[in-house]
CSV table of C-alpha atoms in Angstrom, one decimal:
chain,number,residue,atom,x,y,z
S,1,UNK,CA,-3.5,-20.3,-21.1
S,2,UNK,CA,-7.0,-18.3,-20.8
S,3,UNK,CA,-7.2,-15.3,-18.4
S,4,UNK,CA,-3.3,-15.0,-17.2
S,5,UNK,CA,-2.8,-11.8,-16.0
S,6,UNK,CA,0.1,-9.1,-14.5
S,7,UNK,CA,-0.4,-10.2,-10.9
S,8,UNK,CA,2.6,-7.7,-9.6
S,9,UNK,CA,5.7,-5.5,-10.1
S,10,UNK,CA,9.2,-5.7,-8.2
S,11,UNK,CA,11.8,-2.7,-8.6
S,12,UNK,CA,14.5,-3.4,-6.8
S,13,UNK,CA,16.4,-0.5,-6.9
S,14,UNK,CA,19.8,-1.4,-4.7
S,15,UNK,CA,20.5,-5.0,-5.2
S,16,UNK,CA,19.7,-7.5,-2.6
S,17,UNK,CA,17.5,-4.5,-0.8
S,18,UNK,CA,13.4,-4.9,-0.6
S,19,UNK,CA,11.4,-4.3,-3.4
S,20,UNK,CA,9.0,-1.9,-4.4
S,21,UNK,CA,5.6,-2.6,-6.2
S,22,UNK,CA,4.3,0.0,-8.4
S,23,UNK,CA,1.6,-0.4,-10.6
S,24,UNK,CA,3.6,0.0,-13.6
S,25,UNK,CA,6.8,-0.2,-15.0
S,26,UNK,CA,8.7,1.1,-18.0
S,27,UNK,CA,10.7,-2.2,-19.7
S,28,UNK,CA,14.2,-1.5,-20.8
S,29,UNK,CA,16.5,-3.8,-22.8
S,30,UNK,CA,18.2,-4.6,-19.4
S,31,UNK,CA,15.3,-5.0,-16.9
S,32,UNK,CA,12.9,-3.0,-15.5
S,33,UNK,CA,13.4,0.9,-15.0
S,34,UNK,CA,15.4,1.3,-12.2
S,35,UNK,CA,16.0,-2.1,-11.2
S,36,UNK,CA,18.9,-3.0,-10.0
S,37,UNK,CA,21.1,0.0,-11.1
S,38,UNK,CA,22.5,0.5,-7.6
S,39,UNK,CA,25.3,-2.0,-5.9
S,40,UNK,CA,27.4,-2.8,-3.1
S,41,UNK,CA,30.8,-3.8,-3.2
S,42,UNK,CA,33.2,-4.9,-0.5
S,43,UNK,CA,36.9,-3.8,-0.2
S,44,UNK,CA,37.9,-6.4,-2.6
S,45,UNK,CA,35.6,-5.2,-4.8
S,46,UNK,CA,33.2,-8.0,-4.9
S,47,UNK,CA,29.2,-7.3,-4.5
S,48,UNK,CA,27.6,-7.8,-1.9
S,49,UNK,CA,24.1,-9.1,-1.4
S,50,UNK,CA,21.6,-11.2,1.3
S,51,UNK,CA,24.1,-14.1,0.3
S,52,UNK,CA,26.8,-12.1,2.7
S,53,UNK,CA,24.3,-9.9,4.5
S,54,UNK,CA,20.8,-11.2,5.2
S,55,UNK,CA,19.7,-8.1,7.1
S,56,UNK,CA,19.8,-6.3,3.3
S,57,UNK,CA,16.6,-7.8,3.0
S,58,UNK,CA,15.2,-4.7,6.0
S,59,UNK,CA,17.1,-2.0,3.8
S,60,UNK,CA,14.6,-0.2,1.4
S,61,UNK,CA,15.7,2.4,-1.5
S,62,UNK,CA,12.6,4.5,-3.2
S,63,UNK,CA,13.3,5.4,-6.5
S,64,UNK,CA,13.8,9.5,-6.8
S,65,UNK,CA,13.6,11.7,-10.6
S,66,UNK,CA,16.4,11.8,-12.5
S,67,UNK,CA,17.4,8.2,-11.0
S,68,UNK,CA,18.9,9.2,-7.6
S,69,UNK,CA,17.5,6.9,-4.5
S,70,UNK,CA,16.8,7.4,-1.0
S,71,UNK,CA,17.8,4.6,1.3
S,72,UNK,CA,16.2,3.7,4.4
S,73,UNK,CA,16.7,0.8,6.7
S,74,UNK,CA,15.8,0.0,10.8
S,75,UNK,CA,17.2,2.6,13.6
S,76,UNK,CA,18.9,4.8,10.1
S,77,UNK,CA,17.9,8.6,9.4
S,78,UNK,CA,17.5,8.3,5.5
S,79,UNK,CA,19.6,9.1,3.2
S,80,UNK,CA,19.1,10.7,-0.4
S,81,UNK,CA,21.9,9.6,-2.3
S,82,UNK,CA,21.9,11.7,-6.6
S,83,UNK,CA,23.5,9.4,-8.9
S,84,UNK,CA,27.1,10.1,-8.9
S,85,UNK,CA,28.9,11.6,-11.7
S,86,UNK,CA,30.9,9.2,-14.0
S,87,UNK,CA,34.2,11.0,-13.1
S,88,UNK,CA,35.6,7.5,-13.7
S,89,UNK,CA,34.3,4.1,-12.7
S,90,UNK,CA,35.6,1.3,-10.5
S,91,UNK,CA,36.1,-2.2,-10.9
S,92,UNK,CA,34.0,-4.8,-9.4
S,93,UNK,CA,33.1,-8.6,-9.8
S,94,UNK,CA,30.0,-9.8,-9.9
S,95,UNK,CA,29.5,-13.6,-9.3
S,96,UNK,CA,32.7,-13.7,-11.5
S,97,UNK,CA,31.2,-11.0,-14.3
S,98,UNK,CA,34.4,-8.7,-13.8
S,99,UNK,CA,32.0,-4.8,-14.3
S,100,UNK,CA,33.1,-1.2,-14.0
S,101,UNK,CA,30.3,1.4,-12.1
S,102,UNK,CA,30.4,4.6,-10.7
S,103,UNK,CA,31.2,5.7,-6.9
S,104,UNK,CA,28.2,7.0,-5.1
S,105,UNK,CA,28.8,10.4,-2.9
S,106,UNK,CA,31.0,9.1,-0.1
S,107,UNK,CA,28.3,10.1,2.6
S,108,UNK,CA,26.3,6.5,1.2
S,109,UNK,CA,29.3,4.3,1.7
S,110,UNK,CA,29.3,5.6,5.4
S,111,UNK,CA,25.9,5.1,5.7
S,112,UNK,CA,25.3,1.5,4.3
S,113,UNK,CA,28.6,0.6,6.4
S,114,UNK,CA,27.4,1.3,9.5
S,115,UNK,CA,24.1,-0.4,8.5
S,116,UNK,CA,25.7,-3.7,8.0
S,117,UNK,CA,28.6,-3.3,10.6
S,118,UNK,CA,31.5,-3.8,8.2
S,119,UNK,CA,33.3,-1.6,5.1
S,120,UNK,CA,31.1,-1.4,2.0
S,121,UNK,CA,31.0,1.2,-1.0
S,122,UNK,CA,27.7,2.0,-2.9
S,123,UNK,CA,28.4,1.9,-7.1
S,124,UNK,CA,25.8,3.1,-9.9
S,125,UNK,CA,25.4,1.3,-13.3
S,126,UNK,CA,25.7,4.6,-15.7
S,127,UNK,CA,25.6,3.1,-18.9
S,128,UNK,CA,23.2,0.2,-18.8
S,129,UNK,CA,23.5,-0.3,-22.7
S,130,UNK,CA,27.1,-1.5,-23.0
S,131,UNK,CA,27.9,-2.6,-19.2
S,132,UNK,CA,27.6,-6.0,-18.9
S,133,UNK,CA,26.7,-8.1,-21.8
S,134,UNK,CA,24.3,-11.2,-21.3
S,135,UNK,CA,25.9,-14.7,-20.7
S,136,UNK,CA,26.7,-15.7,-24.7
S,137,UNK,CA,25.4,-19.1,-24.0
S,138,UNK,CA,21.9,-17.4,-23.7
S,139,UNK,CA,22.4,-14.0,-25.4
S,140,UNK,CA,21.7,-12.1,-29.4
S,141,UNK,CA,24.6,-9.5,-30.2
S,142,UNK,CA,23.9,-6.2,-28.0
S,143,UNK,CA,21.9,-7.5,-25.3
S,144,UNK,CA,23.1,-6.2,-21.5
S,145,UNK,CA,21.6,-7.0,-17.9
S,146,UNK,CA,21.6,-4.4,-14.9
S,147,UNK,CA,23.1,-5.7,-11.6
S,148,UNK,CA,20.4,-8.4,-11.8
S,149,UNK,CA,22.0,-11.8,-11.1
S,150,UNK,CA,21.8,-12.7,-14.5
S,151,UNK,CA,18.9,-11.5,-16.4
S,152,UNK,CA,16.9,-8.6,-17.0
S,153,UNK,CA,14.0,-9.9,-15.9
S,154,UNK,CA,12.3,-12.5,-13.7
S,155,UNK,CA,8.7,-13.9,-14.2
S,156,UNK,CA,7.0,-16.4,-11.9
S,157,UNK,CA,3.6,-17.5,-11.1
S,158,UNK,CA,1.2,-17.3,-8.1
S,159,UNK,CA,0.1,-21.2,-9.3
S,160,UNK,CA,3.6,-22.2,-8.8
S,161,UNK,CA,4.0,-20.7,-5.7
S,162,UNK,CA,1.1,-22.2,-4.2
S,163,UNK,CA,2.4,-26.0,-5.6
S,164,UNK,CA,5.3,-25.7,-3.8
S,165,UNK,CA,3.7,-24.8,-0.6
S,166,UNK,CA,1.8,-27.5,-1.0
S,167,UNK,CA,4.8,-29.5,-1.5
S,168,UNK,CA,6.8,-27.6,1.6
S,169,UNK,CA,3.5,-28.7,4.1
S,170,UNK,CA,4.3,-32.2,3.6
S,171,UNK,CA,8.0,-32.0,4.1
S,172,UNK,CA,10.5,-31.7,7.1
S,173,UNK,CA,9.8,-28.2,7.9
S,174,UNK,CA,6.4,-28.0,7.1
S,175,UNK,CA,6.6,-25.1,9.9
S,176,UNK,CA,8.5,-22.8,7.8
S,177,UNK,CA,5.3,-22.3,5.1
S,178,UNK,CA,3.8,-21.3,3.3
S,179,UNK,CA,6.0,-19.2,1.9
S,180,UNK,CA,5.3,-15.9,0.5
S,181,UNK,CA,6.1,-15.2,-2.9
S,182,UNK,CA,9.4,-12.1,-1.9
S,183,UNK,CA,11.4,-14.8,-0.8
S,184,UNK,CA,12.1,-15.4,-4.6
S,185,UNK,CA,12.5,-11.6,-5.7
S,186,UNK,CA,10.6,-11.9,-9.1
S,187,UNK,CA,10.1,-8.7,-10.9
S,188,UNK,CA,6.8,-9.8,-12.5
S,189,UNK,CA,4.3,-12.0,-11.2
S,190,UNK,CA,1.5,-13.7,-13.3
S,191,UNK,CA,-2.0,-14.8,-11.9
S,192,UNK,CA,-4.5,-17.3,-14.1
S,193,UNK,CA,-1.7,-20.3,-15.8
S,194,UNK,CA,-1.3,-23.9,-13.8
S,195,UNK,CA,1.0,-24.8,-11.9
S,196,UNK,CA,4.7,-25.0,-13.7
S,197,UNK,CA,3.2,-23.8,-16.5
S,198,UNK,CA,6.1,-21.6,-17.0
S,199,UNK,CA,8.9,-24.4,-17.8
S,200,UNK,CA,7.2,-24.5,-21.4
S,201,UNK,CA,7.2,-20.9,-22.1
S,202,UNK,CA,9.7,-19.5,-24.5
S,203,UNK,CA,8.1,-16.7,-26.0
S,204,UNK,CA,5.6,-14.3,-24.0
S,205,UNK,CA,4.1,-11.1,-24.3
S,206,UNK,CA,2.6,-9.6,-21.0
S,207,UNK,CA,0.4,-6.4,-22.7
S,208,UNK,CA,2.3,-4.7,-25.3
S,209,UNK,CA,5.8,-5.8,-24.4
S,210,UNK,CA,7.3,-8.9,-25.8
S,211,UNK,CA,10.1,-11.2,-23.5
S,212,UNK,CA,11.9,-14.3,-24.8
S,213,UNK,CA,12.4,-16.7,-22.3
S,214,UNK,CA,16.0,-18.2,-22.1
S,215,UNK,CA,16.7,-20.1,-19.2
S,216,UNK,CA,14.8,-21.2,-16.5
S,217,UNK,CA,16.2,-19.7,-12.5
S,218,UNK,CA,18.4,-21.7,-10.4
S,219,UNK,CA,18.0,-20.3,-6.8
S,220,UNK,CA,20.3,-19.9,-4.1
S,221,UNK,CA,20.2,-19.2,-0.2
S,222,UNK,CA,18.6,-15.4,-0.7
S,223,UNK,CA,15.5,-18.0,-0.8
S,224,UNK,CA,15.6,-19.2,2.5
S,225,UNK,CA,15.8,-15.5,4.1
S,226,UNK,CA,12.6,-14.5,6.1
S,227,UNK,CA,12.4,-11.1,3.7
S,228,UNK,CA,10.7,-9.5,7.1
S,229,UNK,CA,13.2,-10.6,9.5
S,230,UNK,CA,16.1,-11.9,8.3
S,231,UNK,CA,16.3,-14.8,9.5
S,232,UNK,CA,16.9,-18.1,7.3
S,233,UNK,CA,15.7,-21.5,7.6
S,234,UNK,CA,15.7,-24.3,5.5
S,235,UNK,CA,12.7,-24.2,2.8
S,236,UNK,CA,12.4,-23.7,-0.1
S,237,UNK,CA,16.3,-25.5,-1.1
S,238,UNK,CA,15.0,-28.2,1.0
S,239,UNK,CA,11.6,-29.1,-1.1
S,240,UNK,CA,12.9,-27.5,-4.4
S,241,UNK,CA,15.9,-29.8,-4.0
S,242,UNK,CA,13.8,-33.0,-3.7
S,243,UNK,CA,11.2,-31.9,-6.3
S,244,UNK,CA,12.1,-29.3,-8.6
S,245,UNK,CA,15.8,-29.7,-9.2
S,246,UNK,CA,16.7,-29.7,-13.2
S,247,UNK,CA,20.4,-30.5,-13.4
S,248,UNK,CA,22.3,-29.0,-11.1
S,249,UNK,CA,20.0,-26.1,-10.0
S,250,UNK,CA,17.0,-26.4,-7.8
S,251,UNK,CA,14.4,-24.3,-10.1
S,252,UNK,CA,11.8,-21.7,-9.1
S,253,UNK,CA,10.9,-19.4,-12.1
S,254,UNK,CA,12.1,-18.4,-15.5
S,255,UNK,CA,14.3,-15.2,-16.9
S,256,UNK,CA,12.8,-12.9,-19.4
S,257,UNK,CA,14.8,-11.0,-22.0
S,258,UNK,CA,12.8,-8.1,-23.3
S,259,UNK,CA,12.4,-8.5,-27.3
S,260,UNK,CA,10.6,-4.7,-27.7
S,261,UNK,CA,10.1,-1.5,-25.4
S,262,UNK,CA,6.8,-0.5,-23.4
S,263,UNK,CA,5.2,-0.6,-20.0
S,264,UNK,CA,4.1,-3.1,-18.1
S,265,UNK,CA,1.0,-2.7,-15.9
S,266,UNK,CA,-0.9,-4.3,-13.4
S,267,UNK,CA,-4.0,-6.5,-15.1
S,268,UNK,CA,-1.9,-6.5,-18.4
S,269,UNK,CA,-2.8,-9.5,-20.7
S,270,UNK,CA,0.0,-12.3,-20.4
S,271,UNK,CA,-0.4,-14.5,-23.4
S,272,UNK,CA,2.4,-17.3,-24.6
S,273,UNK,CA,3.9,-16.7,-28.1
S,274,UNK,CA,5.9,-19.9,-28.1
């Protein structure tokens, strides 16, 4: 693959909020640190994410010591929310994963309620390590996710993202691109392969850390959600549906399943093992 590289790296620490991109990152069995710890539920206990509520994508959570977050989002005084503790946890379901996390301060379900206009309660992940198990179709004994959608990691590539642009200015809604790479909320991006290159990987190390690579990523609407505005339109489903659609899912990226512990930085190596 020659001079791939560490392009970027996405924390996302609420799910479904924006990202941040730090430099570095500490890899944990389950995903990045601090990705994707936090949640919101609705009063049936189900999460909620852009799916539901697009306007998530103008929320914003930085990442405090010791865990805690402070959320932000438009025409909201911000809130520092500590991470709550496990007094006892509450049920949720997550795309059908049936979880139990741990009530934030009630001050944050307040606060993200009357952000989105409607009844939601803010959950931590305490115990990342025995949670939620990985899908068994795709997992080795022990291995857990975060809140994630799936996996604890996603890779994709800038050469891939430029393709489908490509792709995207000779379609329908040509209008709608190029699309920039947040629409796909990756948590690592890698500069230097070709285009697709990824749909062969199933080993790769990117510097010292080592990620098997499962499954490739079926997306969803979240795509199609202008991550600056909100507002949704048709690409990428449309293009990805005519061009990149394996199966049943319309493909844009691969999960990563950390094999060993370390930190990942900007400009790391990213060679393919398999």
């Amino acid at each position: 693959m020659g001079n791939a590289e560490l392009h970027s790296i996405h924390v996302h620490p609420v799910k479904a909020f924006r990202a941040l991109s730090p430099r570095e990152a500490v890899v944990e069995p389950w995903g990045l640190a601090g990705d994707r710890r936090w949640v919101l539920i609705d009063d049936g206990g189900k999460v909620v994410t852009q799916r539901q509520q697009p306007r998530l994508a103008l929320a914003a959570a930085e990442l405090l010591p010791g865990g805690g977050i402070r959320l932000s989002a438009p025409g909201r005084e911000p809130l520092t929310v500590r991470v709550p503790q496990p007094a006892g946890t509450t049920p949720l379901d997550l795309f059908g994963d049936k979880l139990e996390a741990v009530l934030a301060d009630a001050d944050a379900h307040a606060w993200c309620s009357d952000y989105l206009g409607t009844e939601v309660r803010l959950l931590h992940m305490d115990d990342p390590a025995t949670r939620r198990p990985l899908d068994p179709d795709y997992a080795r004994p022990g291995e857990t996710v975060s809140f994630a959608d799936g996996y604890p990691l996603l890779v994709t590539t800038l050469a891939s993202l430029d393709a489908l642009n490509s792709l995207i200015a000779q379609g329908d809604h040509a209008d709608e691109g190029p699309l920039p790479m947040n629409r796909f909320r990756p948590n690592v991006v890698v500069a230097g392969t070709t285009a697709w290159a990824e749909d062969g990987w199933r080993r790769i190390a990117i510097g010292e850390v080592v990620f098997r690579v499962p499954k490739m990523c079926g997306r969803c609407v979240v795509t199609t959600t202008d991550q600056d505005t909100a507002e949704r339109g048709k690409e990428p489903l449309r293009t990805l549906g005519r061009h990149r659609r394996f199966g049943s899912q319309l493909v844009f990226g691969q999960n990563l399943v950390p094999e060993s512990r370390g930190t990942v930085r900007i400009g790391d190596p990213v060679t393919v093992l398999e």
